[in-house]
PDB file of C-alpha atoms in Angstrom:
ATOM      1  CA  UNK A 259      60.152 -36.951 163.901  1.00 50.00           C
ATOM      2  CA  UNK A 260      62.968 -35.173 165.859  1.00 55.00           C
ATOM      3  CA  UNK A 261      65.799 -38.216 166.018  1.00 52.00           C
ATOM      4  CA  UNK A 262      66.791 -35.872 169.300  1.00 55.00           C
ATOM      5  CA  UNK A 263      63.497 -35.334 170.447  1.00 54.00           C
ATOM      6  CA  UNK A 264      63.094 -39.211 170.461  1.00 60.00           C
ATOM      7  CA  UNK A 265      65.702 -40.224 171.725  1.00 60.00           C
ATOM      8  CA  UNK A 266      65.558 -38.363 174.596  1.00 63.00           C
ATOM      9  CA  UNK A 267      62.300 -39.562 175.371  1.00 58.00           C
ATOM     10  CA  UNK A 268      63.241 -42.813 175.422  1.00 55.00           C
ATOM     11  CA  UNK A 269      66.312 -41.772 177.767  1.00 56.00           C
ATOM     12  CA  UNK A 270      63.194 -39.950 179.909  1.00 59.00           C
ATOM     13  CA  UNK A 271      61.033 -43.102 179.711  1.00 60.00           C
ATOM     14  CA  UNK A 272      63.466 -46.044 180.824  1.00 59.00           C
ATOM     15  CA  UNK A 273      64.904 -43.396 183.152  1.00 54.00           C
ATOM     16  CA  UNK A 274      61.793 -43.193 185.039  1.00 58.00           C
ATOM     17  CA  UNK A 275      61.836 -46.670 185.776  1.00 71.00           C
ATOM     18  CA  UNK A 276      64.817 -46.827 187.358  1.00 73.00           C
ATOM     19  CA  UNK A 277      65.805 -45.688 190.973  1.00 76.00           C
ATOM     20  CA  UNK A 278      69.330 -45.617 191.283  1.00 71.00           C
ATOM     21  CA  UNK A 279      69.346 -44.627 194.942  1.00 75.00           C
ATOM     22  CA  UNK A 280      68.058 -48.467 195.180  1.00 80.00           C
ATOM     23  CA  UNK A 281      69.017 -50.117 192.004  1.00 86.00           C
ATOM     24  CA  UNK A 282      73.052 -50.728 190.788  1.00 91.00           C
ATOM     25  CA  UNK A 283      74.039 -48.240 188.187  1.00 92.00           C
ATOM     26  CA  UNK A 284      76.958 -48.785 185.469  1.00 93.00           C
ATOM     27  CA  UNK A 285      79.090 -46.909 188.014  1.00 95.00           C
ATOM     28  CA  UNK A 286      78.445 -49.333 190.912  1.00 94.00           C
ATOM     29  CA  UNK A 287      79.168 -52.015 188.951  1.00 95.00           C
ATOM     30  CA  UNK A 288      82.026 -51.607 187.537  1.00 96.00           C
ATOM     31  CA  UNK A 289      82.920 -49.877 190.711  1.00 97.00           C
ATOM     32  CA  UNK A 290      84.145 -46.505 188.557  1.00 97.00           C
ATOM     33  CA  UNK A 291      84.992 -44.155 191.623  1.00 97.00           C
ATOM     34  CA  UNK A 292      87.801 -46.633 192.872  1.00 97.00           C
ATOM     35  CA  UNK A 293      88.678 -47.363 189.594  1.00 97.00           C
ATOM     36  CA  UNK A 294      88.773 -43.491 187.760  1.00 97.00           C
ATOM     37  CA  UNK A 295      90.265 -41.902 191.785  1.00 98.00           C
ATOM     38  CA  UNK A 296      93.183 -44.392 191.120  1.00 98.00           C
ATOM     39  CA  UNK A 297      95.263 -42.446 189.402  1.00 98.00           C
ATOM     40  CA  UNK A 298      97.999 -40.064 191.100  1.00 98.00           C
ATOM     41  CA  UNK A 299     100.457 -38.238 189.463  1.00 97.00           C
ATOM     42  CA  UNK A 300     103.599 -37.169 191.862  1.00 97.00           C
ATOM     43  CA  UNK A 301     104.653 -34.952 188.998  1.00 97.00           C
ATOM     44  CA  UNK A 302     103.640 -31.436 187.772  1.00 97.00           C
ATOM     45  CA  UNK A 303     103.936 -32.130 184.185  1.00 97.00           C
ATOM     46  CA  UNK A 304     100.680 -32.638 182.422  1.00 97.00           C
ATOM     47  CA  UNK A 305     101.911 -36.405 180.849  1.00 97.00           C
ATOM     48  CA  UNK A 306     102.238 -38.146 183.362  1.00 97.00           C
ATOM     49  CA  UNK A 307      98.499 -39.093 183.747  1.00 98.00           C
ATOM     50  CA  UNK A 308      99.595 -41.469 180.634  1.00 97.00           C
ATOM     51  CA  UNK A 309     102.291 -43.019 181.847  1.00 96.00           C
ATOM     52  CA  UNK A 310      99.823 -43.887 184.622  1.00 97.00           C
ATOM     53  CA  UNK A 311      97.148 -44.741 182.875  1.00 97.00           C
ATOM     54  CA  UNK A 312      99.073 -46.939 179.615  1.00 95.00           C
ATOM     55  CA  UNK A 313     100.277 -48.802 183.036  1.00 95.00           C
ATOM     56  CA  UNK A 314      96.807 -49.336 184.731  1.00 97.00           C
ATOM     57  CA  UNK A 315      94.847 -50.435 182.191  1.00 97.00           C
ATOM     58  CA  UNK A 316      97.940 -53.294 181.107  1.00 96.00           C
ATOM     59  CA  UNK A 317      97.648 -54.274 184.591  1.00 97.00           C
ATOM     60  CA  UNK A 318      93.940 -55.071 183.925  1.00 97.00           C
ATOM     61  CA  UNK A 319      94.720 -56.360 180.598  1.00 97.00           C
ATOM     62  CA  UNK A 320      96.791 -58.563 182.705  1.00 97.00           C
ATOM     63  CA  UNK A 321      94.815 -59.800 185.442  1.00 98.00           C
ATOM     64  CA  UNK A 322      92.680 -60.794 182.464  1.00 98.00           C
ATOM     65  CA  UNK A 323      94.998 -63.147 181.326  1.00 97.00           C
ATOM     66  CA  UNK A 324      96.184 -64.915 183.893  1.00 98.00           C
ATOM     67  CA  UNK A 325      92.326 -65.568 184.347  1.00 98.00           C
ATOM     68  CA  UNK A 326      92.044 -67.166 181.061  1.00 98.00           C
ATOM     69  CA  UNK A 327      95.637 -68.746 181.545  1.00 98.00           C
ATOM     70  CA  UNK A 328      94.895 -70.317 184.454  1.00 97.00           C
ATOM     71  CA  UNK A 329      91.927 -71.587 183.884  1.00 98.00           C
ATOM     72  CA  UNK A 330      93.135 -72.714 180.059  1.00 98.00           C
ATOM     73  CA  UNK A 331      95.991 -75.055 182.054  1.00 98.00           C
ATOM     74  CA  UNK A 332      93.572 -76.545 184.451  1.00 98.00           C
ATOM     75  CA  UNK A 333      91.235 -77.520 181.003  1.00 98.00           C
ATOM     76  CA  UNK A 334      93.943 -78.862 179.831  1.00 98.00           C
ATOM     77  CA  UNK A 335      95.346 -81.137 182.394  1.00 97.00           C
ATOM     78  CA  UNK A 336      91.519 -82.242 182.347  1.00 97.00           C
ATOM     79  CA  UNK A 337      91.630 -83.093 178.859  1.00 97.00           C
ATOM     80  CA  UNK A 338      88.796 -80.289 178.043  1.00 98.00           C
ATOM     81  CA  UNK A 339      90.148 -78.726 175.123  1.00 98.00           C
ATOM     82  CA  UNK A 340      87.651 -77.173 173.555  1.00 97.00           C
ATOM     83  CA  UNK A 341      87.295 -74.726 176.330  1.00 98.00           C
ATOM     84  CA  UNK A 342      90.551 -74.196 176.560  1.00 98.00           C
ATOM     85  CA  UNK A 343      91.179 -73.322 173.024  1.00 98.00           C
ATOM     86  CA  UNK A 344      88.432 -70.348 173.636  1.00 98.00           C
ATOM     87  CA  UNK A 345      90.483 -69.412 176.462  1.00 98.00           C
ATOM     88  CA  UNK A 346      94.019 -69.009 174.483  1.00 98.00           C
ATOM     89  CA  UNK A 347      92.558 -67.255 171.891  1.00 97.00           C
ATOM     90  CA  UNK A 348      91.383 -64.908 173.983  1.00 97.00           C
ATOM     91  CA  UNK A 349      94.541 -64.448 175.774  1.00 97.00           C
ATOM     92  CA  UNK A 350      96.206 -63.760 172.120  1.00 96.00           C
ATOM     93  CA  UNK A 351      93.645 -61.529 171.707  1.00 96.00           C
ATOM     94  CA  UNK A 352      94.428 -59.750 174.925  1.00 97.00           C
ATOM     95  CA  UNK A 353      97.945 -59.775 174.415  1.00 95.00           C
ATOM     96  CA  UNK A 354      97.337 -57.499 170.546  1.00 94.00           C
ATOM     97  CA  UNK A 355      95.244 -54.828 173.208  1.00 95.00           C
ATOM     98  CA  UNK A 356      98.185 -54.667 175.217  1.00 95.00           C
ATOM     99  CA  UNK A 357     100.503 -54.227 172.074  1.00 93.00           C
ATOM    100  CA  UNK A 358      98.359 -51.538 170.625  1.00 93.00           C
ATOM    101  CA  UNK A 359      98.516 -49.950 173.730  1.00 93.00           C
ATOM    102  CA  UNK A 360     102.725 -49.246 173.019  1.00 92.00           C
ATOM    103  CA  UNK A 361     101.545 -47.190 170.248  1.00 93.00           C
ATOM    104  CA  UNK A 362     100.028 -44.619 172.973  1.00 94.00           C
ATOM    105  CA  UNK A 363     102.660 -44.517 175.175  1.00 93.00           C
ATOM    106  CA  UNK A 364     104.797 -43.707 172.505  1.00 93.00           C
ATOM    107  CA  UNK A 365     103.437 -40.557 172.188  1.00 95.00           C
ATOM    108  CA  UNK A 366     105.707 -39.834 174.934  1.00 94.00           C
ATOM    109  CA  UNK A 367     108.970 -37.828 173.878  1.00 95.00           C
ATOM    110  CA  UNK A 368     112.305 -38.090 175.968  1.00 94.00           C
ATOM    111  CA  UNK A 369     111.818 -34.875 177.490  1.00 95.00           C
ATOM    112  CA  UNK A 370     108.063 -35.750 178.726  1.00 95.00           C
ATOM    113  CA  UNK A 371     109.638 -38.655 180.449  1.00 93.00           C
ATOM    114  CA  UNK A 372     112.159 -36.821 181.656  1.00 94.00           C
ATOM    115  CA  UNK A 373     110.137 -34.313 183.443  1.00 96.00           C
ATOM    116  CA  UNK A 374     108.349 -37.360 185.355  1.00 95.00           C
ATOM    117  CA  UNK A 375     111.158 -39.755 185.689  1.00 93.00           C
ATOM    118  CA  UNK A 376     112.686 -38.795 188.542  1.00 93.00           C
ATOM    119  CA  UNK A 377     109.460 -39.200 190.572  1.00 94.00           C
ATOM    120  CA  UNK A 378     109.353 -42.693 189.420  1.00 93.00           C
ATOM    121  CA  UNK A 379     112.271 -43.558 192.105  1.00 89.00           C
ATOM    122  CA  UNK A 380     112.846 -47.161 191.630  1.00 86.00           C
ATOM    123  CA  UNK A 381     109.325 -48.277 190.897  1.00 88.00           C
ATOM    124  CA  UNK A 382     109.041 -50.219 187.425  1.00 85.00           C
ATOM    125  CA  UNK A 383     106.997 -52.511 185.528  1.00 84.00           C
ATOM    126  CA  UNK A 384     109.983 -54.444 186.173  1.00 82.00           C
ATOM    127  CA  UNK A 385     108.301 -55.131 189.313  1.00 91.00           C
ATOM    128  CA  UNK A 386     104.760 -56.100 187.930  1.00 94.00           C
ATOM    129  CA  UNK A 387     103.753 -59.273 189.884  1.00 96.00           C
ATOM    130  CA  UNK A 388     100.886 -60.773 187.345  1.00 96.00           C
ATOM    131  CA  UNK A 389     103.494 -60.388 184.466  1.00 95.00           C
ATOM    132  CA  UNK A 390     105.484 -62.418 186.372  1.00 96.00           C
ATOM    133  CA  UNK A 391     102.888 -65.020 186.898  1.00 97.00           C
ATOM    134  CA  UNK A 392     101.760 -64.614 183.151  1.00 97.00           C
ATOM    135  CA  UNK A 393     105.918 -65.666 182.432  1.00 96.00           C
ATOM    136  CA  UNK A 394     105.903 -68.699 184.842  1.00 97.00           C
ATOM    137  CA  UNK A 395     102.233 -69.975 183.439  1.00 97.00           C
ATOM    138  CA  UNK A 396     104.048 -69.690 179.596  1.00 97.00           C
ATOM    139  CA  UNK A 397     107.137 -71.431 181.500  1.00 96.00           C
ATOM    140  CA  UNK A 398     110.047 -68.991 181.163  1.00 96.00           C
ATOM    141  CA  UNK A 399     110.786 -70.031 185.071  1.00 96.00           C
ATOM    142  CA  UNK A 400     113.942 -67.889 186.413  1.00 94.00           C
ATOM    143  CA  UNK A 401     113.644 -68.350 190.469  1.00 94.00           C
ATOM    144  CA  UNK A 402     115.844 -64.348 190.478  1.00 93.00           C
ATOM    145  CA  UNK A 403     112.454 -62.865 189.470  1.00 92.00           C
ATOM    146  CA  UNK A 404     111.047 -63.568 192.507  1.00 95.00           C
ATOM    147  CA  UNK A 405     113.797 -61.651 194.387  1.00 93.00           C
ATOM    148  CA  UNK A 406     111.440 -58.377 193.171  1.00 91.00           C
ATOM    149  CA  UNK A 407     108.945 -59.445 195.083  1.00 93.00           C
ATOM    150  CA  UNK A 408     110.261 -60.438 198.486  1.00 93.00           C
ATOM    151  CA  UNK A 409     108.986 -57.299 200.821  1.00 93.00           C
ATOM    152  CA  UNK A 410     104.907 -58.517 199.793  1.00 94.00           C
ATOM    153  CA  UNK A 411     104.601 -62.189 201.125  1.00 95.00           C
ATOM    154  CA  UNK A 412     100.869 -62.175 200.060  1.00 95.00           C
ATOM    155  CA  UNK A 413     102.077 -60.898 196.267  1.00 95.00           C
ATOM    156  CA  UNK A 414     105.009 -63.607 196.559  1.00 96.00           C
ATOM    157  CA  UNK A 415     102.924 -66.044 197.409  1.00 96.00           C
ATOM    158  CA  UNK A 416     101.014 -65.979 194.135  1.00 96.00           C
ATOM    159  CA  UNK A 417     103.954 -65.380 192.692  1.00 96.00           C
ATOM    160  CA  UNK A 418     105.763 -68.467 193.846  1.00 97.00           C
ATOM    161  CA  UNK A 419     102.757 -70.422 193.802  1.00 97.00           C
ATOM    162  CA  UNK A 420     103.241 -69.772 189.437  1.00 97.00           C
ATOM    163  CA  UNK A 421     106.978 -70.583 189.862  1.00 97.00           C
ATOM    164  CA  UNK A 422     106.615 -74.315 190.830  1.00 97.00           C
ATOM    165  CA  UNK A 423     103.222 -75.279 188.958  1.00 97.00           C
ATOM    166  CA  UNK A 424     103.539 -77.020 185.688  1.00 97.00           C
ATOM    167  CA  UNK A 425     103.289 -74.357 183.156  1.00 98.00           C
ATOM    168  CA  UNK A 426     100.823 -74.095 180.088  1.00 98.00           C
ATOM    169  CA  UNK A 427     103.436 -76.317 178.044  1.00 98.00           C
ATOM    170  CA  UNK A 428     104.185 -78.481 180.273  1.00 98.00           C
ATOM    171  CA  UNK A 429     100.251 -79.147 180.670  1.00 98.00           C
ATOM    172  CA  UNK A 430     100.004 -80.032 176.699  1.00 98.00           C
ATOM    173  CA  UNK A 431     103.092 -81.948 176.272  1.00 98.00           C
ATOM    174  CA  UNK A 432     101.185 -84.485 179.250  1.00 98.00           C
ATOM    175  CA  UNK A 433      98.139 -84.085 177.439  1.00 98.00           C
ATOM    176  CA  UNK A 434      99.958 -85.541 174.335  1.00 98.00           C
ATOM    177  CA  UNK A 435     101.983 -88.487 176.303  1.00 98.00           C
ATOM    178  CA  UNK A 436      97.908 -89.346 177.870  1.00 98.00           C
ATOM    179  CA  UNK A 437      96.904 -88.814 173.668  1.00 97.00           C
ATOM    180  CA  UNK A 438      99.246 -92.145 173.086  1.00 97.00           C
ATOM    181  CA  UNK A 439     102.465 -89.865 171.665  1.00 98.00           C
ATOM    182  CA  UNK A 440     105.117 -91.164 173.115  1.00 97.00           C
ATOM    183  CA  UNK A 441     107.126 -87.854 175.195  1.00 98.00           C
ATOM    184  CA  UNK A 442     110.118 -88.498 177.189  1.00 97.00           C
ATOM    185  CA  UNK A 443     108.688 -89.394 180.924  1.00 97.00           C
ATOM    186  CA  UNK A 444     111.101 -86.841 182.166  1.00 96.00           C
ATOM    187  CA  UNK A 445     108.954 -84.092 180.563  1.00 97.00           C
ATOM    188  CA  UNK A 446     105.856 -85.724 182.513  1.00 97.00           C
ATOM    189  CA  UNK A 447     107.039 -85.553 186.021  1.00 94.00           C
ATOM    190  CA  UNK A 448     110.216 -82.811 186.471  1.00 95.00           C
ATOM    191  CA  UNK A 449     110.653 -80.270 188.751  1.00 97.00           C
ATOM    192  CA  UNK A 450     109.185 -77.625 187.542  1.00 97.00           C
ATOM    193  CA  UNK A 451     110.397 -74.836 188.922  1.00 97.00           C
ATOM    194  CA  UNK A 452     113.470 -75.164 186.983  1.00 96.00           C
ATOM    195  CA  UNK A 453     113.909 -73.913 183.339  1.00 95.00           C
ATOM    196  CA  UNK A 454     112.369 -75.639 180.115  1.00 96.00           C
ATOM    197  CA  UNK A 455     115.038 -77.145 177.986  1.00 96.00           C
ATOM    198  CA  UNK A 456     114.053 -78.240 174.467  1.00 97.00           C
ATOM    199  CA  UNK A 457     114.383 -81.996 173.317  1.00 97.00           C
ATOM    200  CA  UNK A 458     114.336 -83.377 170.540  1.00 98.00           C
ATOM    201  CA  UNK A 459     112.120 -86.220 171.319  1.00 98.00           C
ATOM    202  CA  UNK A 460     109.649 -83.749 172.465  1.00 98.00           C
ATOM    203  CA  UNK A 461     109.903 -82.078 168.611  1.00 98.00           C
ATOM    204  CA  UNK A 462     109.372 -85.616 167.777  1.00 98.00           C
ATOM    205  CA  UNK A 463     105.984 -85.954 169.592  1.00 98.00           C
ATOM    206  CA  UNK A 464     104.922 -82.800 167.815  1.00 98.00           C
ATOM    207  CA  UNK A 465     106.015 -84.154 164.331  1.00 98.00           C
ATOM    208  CA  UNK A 466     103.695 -87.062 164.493  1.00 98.00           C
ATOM    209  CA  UNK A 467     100.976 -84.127 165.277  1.00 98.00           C
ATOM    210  CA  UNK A 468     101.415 -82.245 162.630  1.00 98.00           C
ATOM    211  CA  UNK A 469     102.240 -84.695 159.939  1.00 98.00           C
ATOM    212  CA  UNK A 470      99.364 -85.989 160.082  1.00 98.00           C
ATOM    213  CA  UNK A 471      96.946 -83.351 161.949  1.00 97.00           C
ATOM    214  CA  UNK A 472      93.894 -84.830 160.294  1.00 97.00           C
ATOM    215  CA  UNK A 473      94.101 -88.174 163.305  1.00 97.00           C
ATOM    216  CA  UNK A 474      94.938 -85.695 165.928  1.00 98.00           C
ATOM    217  CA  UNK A 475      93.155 -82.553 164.786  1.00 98.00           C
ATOM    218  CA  UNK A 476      92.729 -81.232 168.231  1.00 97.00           C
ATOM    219  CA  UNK A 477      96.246 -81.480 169.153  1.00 98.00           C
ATOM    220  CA  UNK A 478      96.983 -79.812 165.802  1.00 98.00           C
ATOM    221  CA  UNK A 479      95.063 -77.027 166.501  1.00 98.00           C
ATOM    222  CA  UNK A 480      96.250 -76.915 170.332  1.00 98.00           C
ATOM    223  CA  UNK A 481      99.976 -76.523 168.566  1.00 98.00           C
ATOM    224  CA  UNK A 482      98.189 -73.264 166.387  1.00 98.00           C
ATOM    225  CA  UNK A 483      96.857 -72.347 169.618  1.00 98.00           C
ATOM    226  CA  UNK A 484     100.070 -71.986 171.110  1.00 98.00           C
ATOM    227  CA  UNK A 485     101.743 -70.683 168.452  1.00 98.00           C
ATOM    228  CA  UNK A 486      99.573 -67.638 168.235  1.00 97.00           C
ATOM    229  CA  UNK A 487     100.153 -67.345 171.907  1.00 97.00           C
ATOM    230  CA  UNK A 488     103.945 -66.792 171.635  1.00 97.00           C
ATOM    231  CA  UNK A 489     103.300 -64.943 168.469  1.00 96.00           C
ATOM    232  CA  UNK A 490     101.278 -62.266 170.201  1.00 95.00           C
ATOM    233  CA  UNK A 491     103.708 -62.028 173.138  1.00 94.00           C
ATOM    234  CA  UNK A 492     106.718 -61.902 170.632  1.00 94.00           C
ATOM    235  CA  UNK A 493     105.089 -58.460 169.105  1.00 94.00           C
ATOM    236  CA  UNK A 494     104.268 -57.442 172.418  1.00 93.00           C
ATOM    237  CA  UNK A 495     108.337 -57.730 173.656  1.00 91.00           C
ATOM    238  CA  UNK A 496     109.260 -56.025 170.053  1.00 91.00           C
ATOM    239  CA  UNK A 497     106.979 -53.228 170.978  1.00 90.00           C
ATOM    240  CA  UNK A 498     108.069 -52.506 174.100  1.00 90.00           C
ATOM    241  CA  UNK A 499     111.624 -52.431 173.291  1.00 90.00           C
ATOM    242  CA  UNK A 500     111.421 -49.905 170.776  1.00 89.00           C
ATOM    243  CA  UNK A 501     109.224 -48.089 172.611  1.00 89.00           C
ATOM    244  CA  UNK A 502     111.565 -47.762 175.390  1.00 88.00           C
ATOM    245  CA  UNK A 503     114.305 -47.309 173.355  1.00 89.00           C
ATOM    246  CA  UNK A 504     111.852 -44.535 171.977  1.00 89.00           C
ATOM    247  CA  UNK A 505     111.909 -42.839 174.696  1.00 88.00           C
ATOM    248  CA  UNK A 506     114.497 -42.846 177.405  1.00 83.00           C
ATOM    249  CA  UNK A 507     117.339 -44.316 174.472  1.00 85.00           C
ATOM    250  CA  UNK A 508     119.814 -46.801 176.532  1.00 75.00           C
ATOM    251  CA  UNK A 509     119.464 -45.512 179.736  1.00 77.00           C
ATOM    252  CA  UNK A 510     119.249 -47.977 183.049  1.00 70.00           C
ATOM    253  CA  UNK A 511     115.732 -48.576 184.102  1.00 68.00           C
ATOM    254  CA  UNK A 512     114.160 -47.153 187.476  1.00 67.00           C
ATOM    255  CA  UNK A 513     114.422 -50.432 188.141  1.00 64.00           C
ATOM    256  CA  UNK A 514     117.558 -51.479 188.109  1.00 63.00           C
ATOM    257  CA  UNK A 515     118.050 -53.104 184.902  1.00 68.00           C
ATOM    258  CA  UNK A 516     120.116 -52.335 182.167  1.00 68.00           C
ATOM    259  CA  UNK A 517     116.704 -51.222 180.416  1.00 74.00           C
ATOM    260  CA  UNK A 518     116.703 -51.487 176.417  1.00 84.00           C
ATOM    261  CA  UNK A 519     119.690 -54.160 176.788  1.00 81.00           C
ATOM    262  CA  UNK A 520     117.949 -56.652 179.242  1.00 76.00           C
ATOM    263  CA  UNK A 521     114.769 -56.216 176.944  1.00 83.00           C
ATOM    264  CA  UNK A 522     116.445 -57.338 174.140  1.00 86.00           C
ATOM    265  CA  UNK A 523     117.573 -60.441 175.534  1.00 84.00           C
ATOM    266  CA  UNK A 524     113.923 -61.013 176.244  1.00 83.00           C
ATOM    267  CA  UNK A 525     113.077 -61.267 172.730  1.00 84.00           C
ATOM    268  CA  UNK A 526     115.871 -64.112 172.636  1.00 86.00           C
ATOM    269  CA  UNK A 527     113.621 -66.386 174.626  1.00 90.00           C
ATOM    270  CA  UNK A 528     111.572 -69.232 172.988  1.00 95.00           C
ATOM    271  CA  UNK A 529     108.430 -70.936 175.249  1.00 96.00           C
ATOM    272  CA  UNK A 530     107.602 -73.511 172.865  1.00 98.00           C
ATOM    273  CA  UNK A 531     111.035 -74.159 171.210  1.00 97.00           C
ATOM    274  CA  UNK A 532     109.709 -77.658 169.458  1.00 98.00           C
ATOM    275  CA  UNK A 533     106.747 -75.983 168.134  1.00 98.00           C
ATOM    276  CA  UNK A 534     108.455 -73.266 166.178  1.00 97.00           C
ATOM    277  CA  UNK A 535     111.535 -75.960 165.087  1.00 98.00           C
ATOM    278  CA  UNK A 536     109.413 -78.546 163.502  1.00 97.00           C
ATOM    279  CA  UNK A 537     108.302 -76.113 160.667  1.00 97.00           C
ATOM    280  CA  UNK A 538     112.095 -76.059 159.829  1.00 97.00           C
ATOM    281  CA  UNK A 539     111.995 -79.883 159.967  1.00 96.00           C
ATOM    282  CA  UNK A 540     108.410 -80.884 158.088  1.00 93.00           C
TER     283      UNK A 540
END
């Protein structure tokens, strides 16, 4: 038997079947001429197709998440972990893609970017609306990062709408206070738009978690949960600092920002400060 021969048959065969002028094809479903006639370069240099697709495809990555975030939270303030723990595994899983997906864009050399840059003007991913979101739902809530968004109300919106609603932390440490763990009630019912400040009462809570994880095994493994989560996102702000730095060195971004410099103050912030302290403390 031909293993070409064969298979192409069997192409032939199910082929005939099939009438695509009536029935949904790969392409249709996935919609793949919006998707693949998305792409635009204002350039003439030949690399800027990757910086637009590296950006593309992490704003799909991303739309993915806050999916699976938002959806996690709401299990969560249901008391439906187990779904929940499939959803934030997912998003740590989503969150390596969009790490690996540094290592592409580093193939970029300064002078690549430089041929492109200045047809950037001040767009950035600076500007990204669902990482936004993605920061509010893990609760790193600065209302000057809505500023970005101001000239889209319908993008602001959403973006706003992320701001004020208890984040994914906030969601688990009332999950724990409704577990019997006694959390300070001002952790329970805040404002929470404003900015998470760690307590030690709340590193408490988690203590009597995880010293004794076998009585509250879920809650254990809701701490692992989110643990991984910041891990992931951690790498993932590593990443794209030295990939900037990589390739445009300390330059300002299009954006406005002081580029490498604000980036590395990123990596300063914590969005589950009592989870990470307590292993100090066990």
């Amino acid at each position: 038997m031909n293993p070409r021969t064969d298979t192409e048959g069997i192409v032939r065969d199910e082929g005939a079947k099939l009438d695509f002028a009536r029935d949904m094809s790969y392409g249709d479903y996935l919609h793949l001429d919006q998707v693949l006639s998305a792409q635009h370069p204002l350039s003439p240099d030949h690399n800027e197709m990757l910086f637009i697709v590296q950006h593309q495809t992490s704003e799909l990555w991303m739309k993915l998440m806050l999916h699976e975030l938002r959806a996690a939270v709401a299990h969560l303030a249901h008391d439906e972990l187990a779904p929940a723990f499939k959803m934030l595994a997912r998003v740590s899983k989503i969150m390596e893609q969009l790490v690996h997906a540094w290592d592409v864009l580093a193939t970029m050399t300064p002078p690549e970017y430089s041929a492109i840059r200045p047809y950037l003007s001040n767009s950035s991913g600076f500007q990204s609306w669902q990482y936004r979101c993605i920061e509010f739902s893990l609760g790193n809530k600065n209302a000057a990062m809505l500023k970005p968004h101001a000239h889209r109300p319908d993008l602001l919106a959403q973006v706003e709408a992320a701001y004020r609603a208890p984040s994914l932390y906030d969601e688990a440490l009332r999950l724990l206070a409704r577990r019997g763990i006694a959390v300070p009630a001002a952790y329970l019912q805040r404002d929470w738009a404003q900015p998470y400040v760690a307590s030690d009462e709340v590193e408490a809570a988690w203590l009597q978690v995880y010293r004794a994880p076998d009585a509250h095994w879920d809650l254990y493994q809701l701490g692992e949960e989110l643990t991984d989560l910041e891990d992931a996102f951690r790498l993932w702000r590593f990443r794209h600092v030295t990939t900037v730095e990589r390739i445009i060195g300390f330059k300002r971004g299009t954006g406005g920002t002081s580029g490498v410099g604000y980036l590395r103050k990123m990596l300063d912030v914590v969005l589950f400060p009592e989870i990470w302290k307590l292993r100090t403390d066990l």
